Coordinates of C-alpha atoms and ligand atoms in Angstrom, one line a residue:
M1 CA -0.4 -2.8 -40.7
K2 CA 1.4 -1.6 -36.7
K3 CA 3.1 -4.5 -35.2
S4 CA 2.4 -6.0 -31.7
S5 CA 4.4 -4.8 -29.2
K6 CA 4.4 -6.2 -25.5
H7 CA 5.9 -3.6 -22.8
L8 CA 5.9 -3.8 -19.3
G9 CA 5.0 -1.2 -16.5
I10 CA 4.0 -0.7 -12.5
A11 CA 0.8 -2.6 -11.5
V12 CA -1.0 0.1 -10.1
S13 CA -4.7 -0.5 -10.7
N14 CA -6.0 -3.6 -10.9
G15 CA -8.0 -4.9 -13.9
Y16 CA -8.5 -5.4 -17.6
G17 CA -8.6 -2.3 -19.8
L18 CA -9.3 -2.7 -23.3
G19 CA -9.9 0.0 -25.9
N20 CA -8.6 2.4 -28.3
A21 CA -5.6 4.8 -27.9
Y22 CA -6.6 8.8 -25.9
I23 CA -3.5 10.3 -25.5
V24 CA -3.6 13.5 -23.5
N25 CA -0.6 15.6 -24.1
E26 CA -0.2 18.1 -21.7
P27 CA 0.1 21.7 -23.1
D28 CA 3.0 24.0 -23.2
L29 CA 2.6 26.3 -20.3
F30 CA 5.1 28.9 -21.5
F31 CA 5.3 32.6 -19.9
E32 CA 7.2 35.6 -19.7
E33 CA 9.5 36.2 -16.8
K34 CA 9.3 39.6 -16.6
R35 CA 6.9 41.7 -16.0
T36 CA 6.3 44.5 -19.0
T37 CA 2.6 45.7 -17.8
S38 CA 2.4 47.7 -14.5
K39 CA 2.6 46.0 -11.7
D40 CA -0.6 46.7 -10.2
A41 CA -1.9 45.0 -13.3
E42 CA 0.0 42.1 -12.8
I43 CA -1.4 41.6 -9.3
S44 CA -4.7 42.0 -10.4
R45 CA -4.2 39.3 -13.1
F46 CA -2.5 37.0 -10.3
S47 CA -5.4 38.0 -7.5
N48 CA -8.5 37.3 -10.9
A49 CA -6.7 34.0 -11.2
L50 CA -6.7 33.1 -7.6
N51 CA -10.4 33.5 -7.1
D52 CA -10.9 31.5 -10.5
F53 CA -9.0 28.9 -9.3
K54 CA -10.9 29.1 -5.9
K55 CA -14.5 29.3 -7.8
Q56 CA -13.2 26.2 -9.8
I57 CA -11.9 24.1 -6.7
H58 CA -15.7 24.9 -5.1
D59 CA -17.4 23.5 -8.1
D60 CA -15.3 20.1 -7.8
L61 CA -15.6 19.8 -3.9
N62 CA -19.6 19.8 -4.5
E63 CA -19.4 17.5 -7.1
A64 CA -17.0 14.7 -5.8
E65 CA -18.9 15.4 -2.6
N66 CA -21.7 13.2 -4.6
L67 CA -19.1 10.6 -5.4
P68 CA -17.6 8.1 -3.3
L69 CA -14.0 9.8 -3.4
G70 CA -12.8 10.5 0.1
D71 CA -9.4 10.7 -1.6
E72 CA -9.9 13.7 -3.8
I73 CA -12.0 15.7 -1.7
K74 CA -9.3 15.5 0.4
I75 CA -6.5 16.5 -2.7
L76 CA -9.2 18.8 -3.8
E77 CA -8.9 20.7 0.6
G78 CA -5.2 20.0 -0.1
Q79 CA -4.8 23.0 -3.2
S80 CA -7.8 25.1 -1.6
A81 CA -5.6 25.3 2.0
I82 CA -2.9 26.1 -1.2
A83 CA -4.7 29.2 -2.6
D84 CA -6.0 30.6 1.1
D85 CA -2.3 30.2 2.9
P86 CA -1.7 33.8 3.4
S87 CA 1.8 33.2 3.0
V88 CA 1.2 31.9 -0.4
Y89 CA -0.6 35.4 -1.3
E90 CA 2.3 37.3 0.2
D91 CA 5.3 35.6 -1.7
T92 CA 4.1 35.7 -4.6
L93 CA 3.0 39.5 -3.8
G94 CA 6.4 40.2 -3.4
L95 CA 7.8 38.6 -5.9
I96 CA 5.4 40.4 -8.8
S97 CA 6.7 43.6 -7.0
K98 CA 10.5 42.6 -8.1
G99 CA 9.4 42.8 -11.4
L100 CA 8.3 38.6 -12.4
T101 CA 5.3 38.1 -14.1
A102 CA 2.3 36.8 -12.3
E103 CA 2.6 33.2 -13.9
A104 CA 6.8 33.6 -12.4
A105 CA 6.2 34.9 -9.7
I106 CA 3.4 31.7 -8.3
G107 CA 5.9 29.0 -10.3
T108 CA 9.0 30.2 -7.9
I109 CA 6.6 30.5 -4.9
C110 CA 5.1 26.5 -5.4
D111 CA 8.5 24.8 -7.1
K112 CA 9.4 25.8 -3.4
Y113 CA 7.4 24.4 -2.4
I114 CA 7.0 21.2 -4.1
S115 CA 10.8 21.0 -3.4
L116 CA 10.5 21.4 0.8
F117 CA 7.5 18.7 0.2
S118 CA 9.4 16.3 -1.8
Q119 CA 12.9 16.1 0.6
M120 CA 10.1 15.2 4.0
E121 CA 10.6 11.8 4.7
D122 CA 7.0 11.6 6.2
K123 CA 5.5 9.9 2.6
I124 CA 1.7 11.9 3.5
F125 CA 3.9 15.4 3.3
S126 CA 6.3 14.2 0.2
Q127 CA 2.9 13.6 -2.2
R128 CA 2.1 17.0 -0.3
A129 CA 4.1 18.0 -3.6
F130 CA 1.9 16.9 -6.2
D131 CA -1.2 18.6 -4.8
V132 CA 0.9 21.7 -5.2
K133 CA 2.5 20.6 -8.9
D134 CA -1.4 20.2 -9.9
F135 CA -2.3 23.7 -8.0
K136 CA 0.7 25.2 -10.3
T137 CA -0.2 24.1 -13.1
R138 CA -4.4 24.6 -12.7
I139 CA -3.3 28.2 -11.9
L140 CA -1.1 28.5 -14.9
H141 CA -3.6 27.3 -16.8
I142 CA -6.4 30.3 -15.5
L143 CA -3.5 33.1 -16.1
L144 CA -2.4 31.5 -19.5
S145 CA -6.3 31.3 -20.6
I146 CA -5.2 27.8 -21.9
T147 CA -7.9 24.9 -21.5
E148 CA -7.7 22.2 -19.5
P149 CA -7.1 18.8 -21.3
D150 CA -10.5 18.0 -23.2
I151 CA -11.3 14.8 -21.8
S152 CA -15.4 14.9 -23.0
A153 CA -14.6 12.5 -26.1
L154 CA -13.5 9.4 -23.8
N155 CA -15.8 6.6 -23.7
E156 CA -15.7 2.6 -22.0
K157 CA -13.5 2.2 -25.0
S158 CA -11.1 4.2 -24.3
V159 CA -7.6 4.4 -22.9
L160 CA -5.9 7.5 -21.6
I161 CA -2.4 7.4 -22.1
T162 CA -0.4 10.5 -21.2
K163 CA 2.5 11.2 -19.7
E164 CA 1.9 11.8 -15.7
L165 CA -1.3 12.1 -14.6
T166 CA -2.0 14.9 -12.7
P167 CA -4.2 14.1 -9.5
S168 CA -7.1 16.6 -10.7
L169 CA -7.3 14.9 -14.3
A170 CA -7.9 11.3 -11.9
G171 CA -10.5 13.1 -10.2
K172 CA -12.3 13.9 -13.3
L173 CA -11.8 10.2 -14.6
S174 CA -15.3 7.3 -13.9
N175 CA -14.6 3.9 -14.5
K176 CA -17.9 4.6 -16.5
N177 CA -16.3 6.7 -19.4
I178 CA -12.5 5.0 -19.5
A179 CA -11.5 1.5 -20.0
G180 CA -7.9 2.1 -17.8
V181 CA -4.8 4.3 -17.8
I182 CA -1.4 3.9 -19.2
T183 CA 1.2 6.5 -18.3
Q184 CA 5.1 7.3 -18.4
A185 CA 5.8 8.4 -15.4
G186 CA 4.3 7.9 -11.8
G187 CA 4.2 5.4 -9.2
K188 CA 2.2 3.5 -7.4
N189 CA 1.1 5.6 -3.9
G190 CA 0.9 8.7 -6.1
H191 CA -2.2 10.8 -5.6
A192 CA -3.1 10.2 -9.1
A193 CA -2.5 6.4 -8.1
I194 CA -4.5 6.1 -5.1
I195 CA -7.8 7.9 -7.0
L196 CA -7.4 5.2 -9.5
R197 CA -7.5 2.6 -7.3
S198 CA -11.0 4.2 -5.5
L199 CA -12.4 4.4 -8.9
E200 CA -11.6 1.0 -9.6
I201 CA -9.8 2.4 -13.3
P202 CA -7.3 0.0 -14.1
A203 CA -3.8 1.7 -14.8
V204 CA -0.4 0.6 -15.4
F205 CA 1.8 3.5 -15.0
G206 CA 5.6 3.9 -15.7
V207 CA 5.4 2.3 -19.1
D208 CA 9.1 3.5 -21.0
D209 CA 8.7 6.4 -23.7
I210 CA 4.5 5.0 -24.1
I211 CA 4.1 8.3 -25.4
N212 CA 6.3 7.5 -28.6
K213 CA 5.3 4.1 -28.8
I214 CA 1.7 4.3 -29.6
A215 CA -0.6 6.6 -31.9
E216 CA -3.8 8.2 -31.2
N217 CA -6.5 5.2 -31.6
D218 CA -4.2 2.7 -31.9
Y219 CA -5.7 -0.6 -29.9
V220 CA -4.3 -0.8 -26.7
I221 CA -4.6 -3.5 -23.3
L222 CA -3.6 -3.2 -19.9
D223 CA -3.1 -5.5 -17.1
G224 CA -3.5 -4.0 -14.2
G225 CA -2.8 -6.0 -12.0
T226 CA 1.3 -7.6 -13.5
G227 CA 1.6 -4.3 -15.7
D228 CA 1.9 -5.5 -18.9
V229 CA 0.5 -3.7 -21.8
F230 CA -0.2 -4.8 -25.0
I231 CA 0.4 -2.0 -28.1
M232 CA -1.9 -3.2 -31.3
P233 CA -2.3 -7.4 -30.4
D234 CA -3.2 -9.7 -32.1
A235 CA -7.1 -11.6 -31.8
L236 CA -5.7 -14.7 -29.9
T237 CA -4.6 -11.4 -27.0
I238 CA -7.4 -9.8 -27.8
N239 CA -9.5 -12.9 -26.7
E240 CA -7.7 -13.9 -24.3
Y241 CA -7.8 -10.9 -22.1
N242 CA -11.3 -10.8 -23.0
E243 CA -12.3 -13.5 -21.2
K244 CA -10.2 -12.9 -18.4
K245 CA -11.8 -9.5 -18.1
Y246 CA -15.5 -10.8 -18.4
L247 CA -14.1 -13.6 -15.5
Y248 CA -12.7 -10.4 -13.2
L249 CA -15.8 -8.6 -13.4
Q250 CA -18.0 -11.3 -12.4
E251 CA -15.6 -12.5 -9.7
K252 CA -15.7 -9.2 -8.8
E253 CA -19.1 -8.1 -8.8
E254 CA -19.7 -12.1 -6.3
Y255 CA -17.3 -10.3 -4.2
K256 CA -19.4 -7.1 -3.6
K257 CA -22.0 -9.4 -1.3
F258 CA -19.0 -9.6 1.0
A259 CA -18.1 -6.2 1.7
G260 CA -18.7 -4.7 5.6
K261 CA -20.2 -8.8 6.2
E262 CA -19.1 -10.5 8.8
T263 CA -16.3 -13.5 7.9
K264 CA -17.9 -16.5 8.2
T265 CA -17.1 -20.3 6.8
S266 CA -20.2 -22.2 5.3
D267 CA -20.8 -23.4 8.8
N268 CA -21.1 -20.3 10.9
V269 CA -17.9 -20.2 12.5
S270 CA -16.4 -16.3 13.0
L271 CA -13.0 -15.7 11.5
K272 CA -11.2 -12.7 11.3
I273 CA -9.2 -11.1 7.9
Y274 CA -6.8 -7.8 8.7
C275 CA -5.1 -6.5 6.4
N276 CA -1.9 -6.4 5.3
M277 CA 0.0 -2.3 5.0
E278 CA 3.3 -0.7 4.4
S279 CA 2.9 2.9 4.5
E280 CA 0.2 5.2 5.4
V281 CA -0.6 5.3 2.4
D282 CA -2.1 2.2 2.4
V283 CA -4.9 3.4 4.8
P284 CA -8.4 4.7 3.0
A285 CA -7.5 0.6 1.0
F286 CA -7.9 -0.7 4.5
I287 CA -10.5 1.0 5.6
Q288 CA -12.5 0.9 2.3
S289 CA -11.9 -3.1 1.8
S290 CA -14.3 -3.5 5.8
A291 CA -10.9 -6.1 6.6
E292 CA -11.2 -6.7 10.2
G293 CA -8.2 -4.5 11.4
V294 CA -4.9 -4.7 10.8
G295 CA -2.6 -8.1 11.3
L296 CA 0.8 -6.1 9.7
F297 CA 2.0 -3.0 9.5
R298 CA 5.3 -3.8 7.5
T299 CA 7.2 0.1 9.5
E300 CA 10.6 -0.6 8.1
F301 CA 10.0 0.8 5.1
L302 CA 9.1 3.8 7.1
Y303 CA 12.6 4.3 8.3
L304 CA 13.7 2.3 4.3
N305 CA 11.8 5.6 2.4
S306 CA 13.3 8.4 5.0
S307 CA 16.2 10.3 3.9
S308 CA 17.4 10.9 7.7
P309 CA 16.7 9.3 11.0
L310 CA 13.3 8.3 12.0
S311 CA 12.7 10.4 15.4
E312 CA 10.9 8.8 18.2
D313 CA 8.2 11.5 18.3
H314 CA 7.2 11.6 13.6
Q315 CA 7.2 7.8 14.4
F316 CA 3.7 8.6 17.3
E317 CA 2.4 11.2 14.7
I318 CA 2.3 8.5 12.1
Y319 CA 1.0 5.5 14.7
K320 CA -1.1 7.8 16.5
R321 CA -3.2 8.7 13.0
I322 CA -3.3 5.0 12.1
L323 CA -5.0 3.8 15.5
L324 CA -7.3 7.1 14.4
A325 CA -7.9 6.5 12.0
A326 CA -8.6 2.6 12.8
K327 CA -10.7 3.5 15.5
D328 CA -11.6 0.6 17.7
K329 CA -10.5 -2.4 15.2
E330 CA -7.2 -4.0 16.3
V331 CA -3.9 -2.3 15.3
I332 CA -0.9 -5.0 14.5
I333 CA 2.1 -3.4 14.4
R334 CA 5.8 -4.9 13.7
T335 CA 8.4 -3.2 14.9
A336 CA 11.4 -3.0 12.0
D337 CA 12.7 -5.7 10.5
L338 CA 15.1 -4.4 8.9
G339 CA 18.2 -6.3 7.3
A340 CA 18.5 -8.6 4.6
D341 CA 16.4 -7.4 0.8
K342 CA 15.7 -4.3 3.7
S343 CA 18.9 -3.0 4.6
L344 CA 19.3 0.4 5.7
D345 CA 22.1 1.6 3.0
T346 CA 24.5 3.4 6.0
A347 CA 27.1 2.9 7.4
L348 CA 24.9 1.6 10.3
T349 CA 24.9 -1.6 8.0
K350 CA 27.8 -3.7 7.4
K351 CA 27.8 -5.9 4.7
E352 CA 27.2 -9.9 5.2
N353 CA 27.6 -12.4 3.2
N354 CA 24.6 -14.3 3.9
P355 CA 22.0 -11.7 5.0
F356 CA 18.6 -13.2 5.3
M357 CA 21.0 -15.4 8.1
G358 CA 22.6 -12.2 9.4
Q359 CA 21.6 -9.2 11.2
R360 CA 17.8 -9.3 10.5
G361 CA 14.7 -8.0 12.3
I362 CA 15.2 -8.4 16.0
R363 CA 18.5 -9.1 15.7
Y364 CA 19.1 -5.8 14.0
S365 CA 17.1 -3.7 16.3
L366 CA 18.5 -5.4 19.3
N367 CA 22.0 -4.2 18.1
H368 CA 20.8 -0.9 17.6
K369 CA 19.1 0.2 21.0
E370 CA 19.1 3.6 20.9
M371 CA 16.8 3.5 17.5
F372 CA 15.1 0.4 18.8
K373 CA 13.7 2.3 22.0
A374 CA 12.8 5.5 20.2
Q375 CA 10.8 2.8 18.5
L376 CA 9.0 1.1 21.2
K377 CA 8.7 4.6 23.1
A378 CA 6.9 6.0 20.0
L379 CA 4.8 3.4 20.4
L380 CA 4.0 2.6 23.9
R381 CA 3.1 6.4 23.4
A382 CA 0.4 5.6 20.1
G383 CA -1.3 3.0 21.9
I384 CA -3.3 5.3 23.6
Y385 CA -5.4 6.5 20.4
G386 CA -6.5 3.0 19.8
N387 CA -6.3 -0.6 19.5
L388 CA -2.6 -1.4 18.8
K389 CA -1.0 -4.8 19.5
I390 CA 3.4 -4.7 19.1
M391 CA 4.9 -7.6 16.7
L392 CA 8.8 -9.1 16.8
P393 CA 10.1 -10.4 13.8
L394 CA 12.8 -12.9 13.1
I395 CA 12.3 -14.1 16.1
C396 CA 14.2 -17.2 17.0
T397 CA 14.7 -17.6 20.8
Y398 CA 13.0 -16.9 24.2
D399 CA 15.5 -14.9 24.8
E400 CA 15.6 -12.5 21.8
V401 CA 11.6 -11.5 23.3
F402 CA 12.8 -11.4 26.9
E403 CA 15.2 -9.1 26.1
T404 CA 12.8 -7.1 24.3
K405 CA 10.6 -7.2 27.3
A406 CA 12.7 -5.4 29.3
L407 CA 13.4 -3.2 26.9
I408 CA 9.9 -2.1 27.2
L409 CA 10.1 -2.2 30.5
E410 CA 13.1 0.7 30.4
C411 CA 11.0 2.8 27.8
K412 CA 7.7 2.7 30.1
N413 CA 10.1 3.7 33.0
T414 CA 12.1 6.5 31.0
L415 CA 8.3 8.4 29.6
S416 CA 7.0 8.1 33.3
S417 CA 10.3 10.0 34.4
Q418 CA 9.5 12.3 31.6
N419 CA 5.7 12.5 32.6
I420 CA 4.7 11.1 29.3
P421 CA 1.7 9.9 28.9
Y422 CA 1.9 6.1 27.4
K423 CA 0.1 2.7 27.4
E424 CA 0.7 0.8 30.1
D425 CA -1.2 -2.9 28.8
L426 CA 0.3 -3.4 25.4
S427 CA 0.1 -7.1 24.0
V428 CA 3.3 -8.0 22.6
G429 CA 3.1 -10.9 20.3
I430 CA 6.0 -12.3 17.9
M431 CA 5.9 -13.5 14.1
V432 CA 7.0 -17.3 13.7
E433 CA 8.7 -16.7 10.6
T434 CA 12.1 -18.8 11.3
A435 CA 12.7 -22.4 11.6
A436 CA 13.4 -22.3 15.4
A437 CA 10.5 -20.5 16.4
S438 CA 8.6 -23.0 14.6
V439 CA 9.8 -25.6 16.4
I440 CA 9.9 -23.9 20.1
S441 CA 6.7 -22.4 18.9
D442 CA 5.1 -24.3 22.4
I443 CA 8.2 -23.0 24.4
L444 CA 7.8 -19.2 22.7
S445 CA 4.1 -19.4 23.4
G446 CA 4.6 -18.5 27.6
I447 CA 6.2 -15.9 26.9
S448 CA 4.5 -14.2 23.7
D449 CA 0.7 -13.1 24.0
F450 CA -0.2 -14.0 20.2
F451 CA 1.5 -15.2 17.4
S452 CA 1.5 -13.9 13.7
I453 CA 2.4 -17.4 11.2
G454 CA 5.3 -15.7 8.4
S455 CA 4.6 -17.9 5.8
N456 CA 7.4 -16.1 3.3
D457 CA 9.8 -16.4 5.7
L458 CA 9.0 -19.3 7.1
A459 CA 8.9 -20.9 4.1
G460 CA 12.4 -20.4 3.0
Y461 CA 13.9 -21.0 6.1
I462 CA 12.0 -24.2 6.7
M463 CA 13.4 -25.0 3.5
S464 CA 16.7 -23.8 3.1
A465 CA 16.1 -22.1 0.2
D466 CA 16.6 -18.0 -0.1
R467 CA 13.1 -16.4 -0.9
T468 CA 14.8 -13.9 -3.2
N469 CA 17.5 -16.2 -5.1
P470 CA 15.4 -17.0 -8.4
Y471 CA 17.1 -20.3 -8.4
V472 CA 16.0 -21.9 -5.7
S473 CA 12.3 -20.0 -5.4
D474 CA 10.5 -23.3 -6.2
L475 CA 11.1 -25.1 -3.2
C476 CA 10.4 -21.7 -1.2
S477 CA 6.8 -22.9 -1.0
V478 CA 4.1 -23.2 1.6
Y479 CA 2.6 -26.2 -0.6
E480 CA 6.0 -28.1 0.5
P481 CA 5.2 -30.8 3.4
A482 CA 7.6 -29.7 5.7
V483 CA 6.3 -26.0 5.5
L484 CA 3.0 -27.5 6.2
R485 CA 2.9 -29.9 8.9
S486 CA 6.0 -26.7 10.4
I487 CA 2.8 -24.2 10.5
K488 CA 0.0 -26.9 12.1
N489 CA 2.3 -27.1 14.9
I490 CA 2.7 -23.6 15.3
I491 CA -1.2 -23.4 15.4
I492 CA -1.2 -26.2 17.6
N493 CA 1.0 -25.2 20.1
A494 CA -0.9 -21.5 20.2
K495 CA -4.0 -23.3 20.7
N496 CA -2.4 -25.2 23.1
A497 CA -1.6 -22.2 25.6
D498 CA -4.7 -20.5 24.7
I499 CA -3.1 -16.9 22.4
P500 CA -4.1 -16.1 19.3
V501 CA -2.9 -17.0 16.4
G502 CA -2.9 -15.1 12.3
M503 CA -1.6 -15.8 9.3
C504 CA 0.4 -12.3 7.8
G505 CA 2.2 -14.4 4.9
E506 CA 1.4 -14.7 1.3
A507 CA 0.0 -17.7 2.0
A508 CA -2.5 -16.0 4.1
G509 CA -4.7 -15.0 0.8
D510 CA -3.8 -18.3 -1.1
P511 CA -7.3 -19.1 -1.8
L512 CA -6.2 -23.3 -2.4
L513 CA -4.8 -22.9 1.3
T514 CA -8.3 -21.9 2.6
P515 CA -9.9 -25.2 3.0
L516 CA -6.0 -26.1 5.4
L517 CA -5.8 -23.1 7.3
I518 CA -9.7 -23.6 8.4
A519 CA -8.8 -27.0 9.6
Y520 CA -5.3 -26.1 11.0
G521 CA -7.6 -23.5 13.0
L522 CA -6.0 -20.2 12.1
E523 CA -7.8 -17.6 13.4
E524 CA -6.7 -14.8 11.7
F525 CA -5.6 -14.3 8.4
S526 CA -3.7 -10.8 6.9
V527 CA -3.7 -10.1 3.6
S528 CA -3.2 -7.2 1.1
P529 CA -6.4 -5.0 1.1
T530 CA -7.6 -6.0 -2.3
K531 CA -7.9 -9.8 -1.3
V532 CA -10.0 -9.3 1.7
L533 CA -13.2 -9.7 -0.3
S534 CA -12.1 -12.5 -2.2
L535 CA -10.6 -14.0 1.0
R536 CA -14.0 -13.8 2.8
A537 CA -15.7 -15.3 -0.3
A538 CA -13.3 -18.3 -0.3
I539 CA -14.3 -19.2 3.1
S540 CA -17.4 -18.9 3.5
K541 CA -17.7 -21.9 0.5
W542 CA -16.3 -24.2 3.3
S543 CA -17.3 -25.7 6.9
V544 CA -14.9 -27.0 9.9
N545 CA -15.7 -30.6 8.9
E546 CA -15.7 -30.3 4.7
A547 CA -11.9 -28.6 5.7
K548 CA -11.1 -32.0 7.5
E549 CA -11.5 -34.0 5.1
V550 CA -9.1 -31.9 2.4
E551 CA -6.4 -31.7 5.5
K552 CA -6.5 -35.5 6.0
M553 CA -5.9 -36.1 2.5
V554 CA -3.6 -33.6 2.6
S555 CA -1.3 -35.2 5.4
K556 CA -1.1 -38.0 3.4
L557 CA 0.8 -36.5 0.3
N558 CA 4.1 -36.5 -0.2
T559 CA 4.9 -33.4 -2.5
R560 CA 4.7 -30.1 -2.8
D561 CA 2.9 -31.0 -6.8
E562 CA 1.0 -33.3 -4.7
V563 CA -0.5 -30.7 -2.1
E564 CA -0.5 -28.5 -5.1
K565 CA -2.7 -30.6 -7.4
Y566 CA -4.9 -31.7 -4.6
L567 CA -6.1 -28.7 -3.7
K568 CA -6.5 -27.1 -6.9
S569 CA -8.9 -29.8 -8.3
V570 CA -10.7 -28.9 -4.5
K571 CA -10.7 -25.4 -4.7
R572 CA -14.5 -23.1 -4.6
Ligands
PEP601 C1 6.4 -13.3 5.9 O1 7.6 -13.5 6.5 O2 5.4 -14.1 5.8 C2 6.0 -11.8 6.5 C3 4.9 -11.8 6.0 O3 6.9 -11.2 6.5 P1 7.6 -10.4 5.3 O4 7.2 -10.1 4.1 O5 7.8 -8.6 5.6 O6 9.5 -10.7 5.7
MG602 MG1 9.3 -12.1 7.3

């Protein structure tokens, strides 16, 4: 019997998949480059194939309309737009008239667009490269009369294994006829990944050489939350994961009740759950999550994922789209938190001995004023299109906020002088995530419109422990009494100044901490979209008085282990 083995890939879509491997090999799309038939015959082959393609897309769109597939519809519409694009048609005919076959001609045109889109700094555009790739595959299938992979034999015990999942194949799957998907290539934010998440199909991508490690029908397990993959696991592992899957599905059913509901404690105190986002790609997940707003949009990733400097206009368009998608919900966009582990690898960035103590967050922005002003102007302009608040990262001093506000005023004057419309009265708040900001949160509340507690960094800076250093990671814990006291102090100072206070670090979504944060008076919890419903469920299980009892007990404890143990003992 084949030996058991364990592998690690990218955790793409939550859930557990257990079943037999169903391998889908991409068919060989070999074609001749040069025409042997007449030019007219080749043109009519191409035109017929294009018409067949349009018919297929039309049918797919009709089918997709009855399913909860906003993303897939967008992808199909994207492919349909490529097929309808007159320049794609004309350019292809041009190449056919130069002697290429229909396959070679449309292949060349598609490759040109794929390379163009892949180089674009905007993620949404670079994702378009996948749409064109998918279009190319489909039209070549039609031209070569090759049927697309047959997935009709898939059933709820099948785990689909393929080199790279195309969005169109992803769209044909359903969580009723498949246990999960494992691929060798592909990223977390590709369209296929987005579709699998919206279909709630567990998936792990990027498992090295999986195609050669697995055979048809091998029993496999995948954990879409961790990226673990087991091939031919032993009985103990199978039982363990069957149990995990059962509990996961049971909890998920339970949480569904909370979709679209208000966030309330058991004694009816209203709180807010917001989402953390890192790119525009997260917008559909935010909308689907029924969160009450966006508590943190990490704009540094726009810079980090971009191959060229981000222009003001380019940023304006991105912020505008996000605000329009959020409708009237509040959206907190954080100015770039560059530096430390999110360093721009350019000549602008000097090597630092202690980057977490160095030019990071607001320090970096204030030292790169032109770049900062471009972002502030983009935000001011986008503010017209929704309910925007600006947030500043890594604040330590009153002066940093003061200086930024002066810069915002300067940006407003520039925009006014150029007759460019902008939002006059945007709230400007701060991340409270450094020891300094926590200690002087009473002072900072006088110059900030709101606070958001960055518990990830706060734990690191309060405990003097680098959050990325595995040797001290245990010290970097929110359960440490020093960190908890600091959080409580920040919330008290915000309340004394009557400004809103939220938390956008990972601790906001930790169900062990829910009663403590309720007792401290936290009003807004910002978490990843996948945690919204489970947190809403956790909050509904506590009344404020019960939460205060928990806080009373925790305030008497001396160590993080005691805190964690106690919180586990009262978890609901
Ligand atoms: C934090 O520090 O808690 C936070 C939300 O910011 P980031 O994780 O982006 O540093
Ligand atoms: Mg932070």
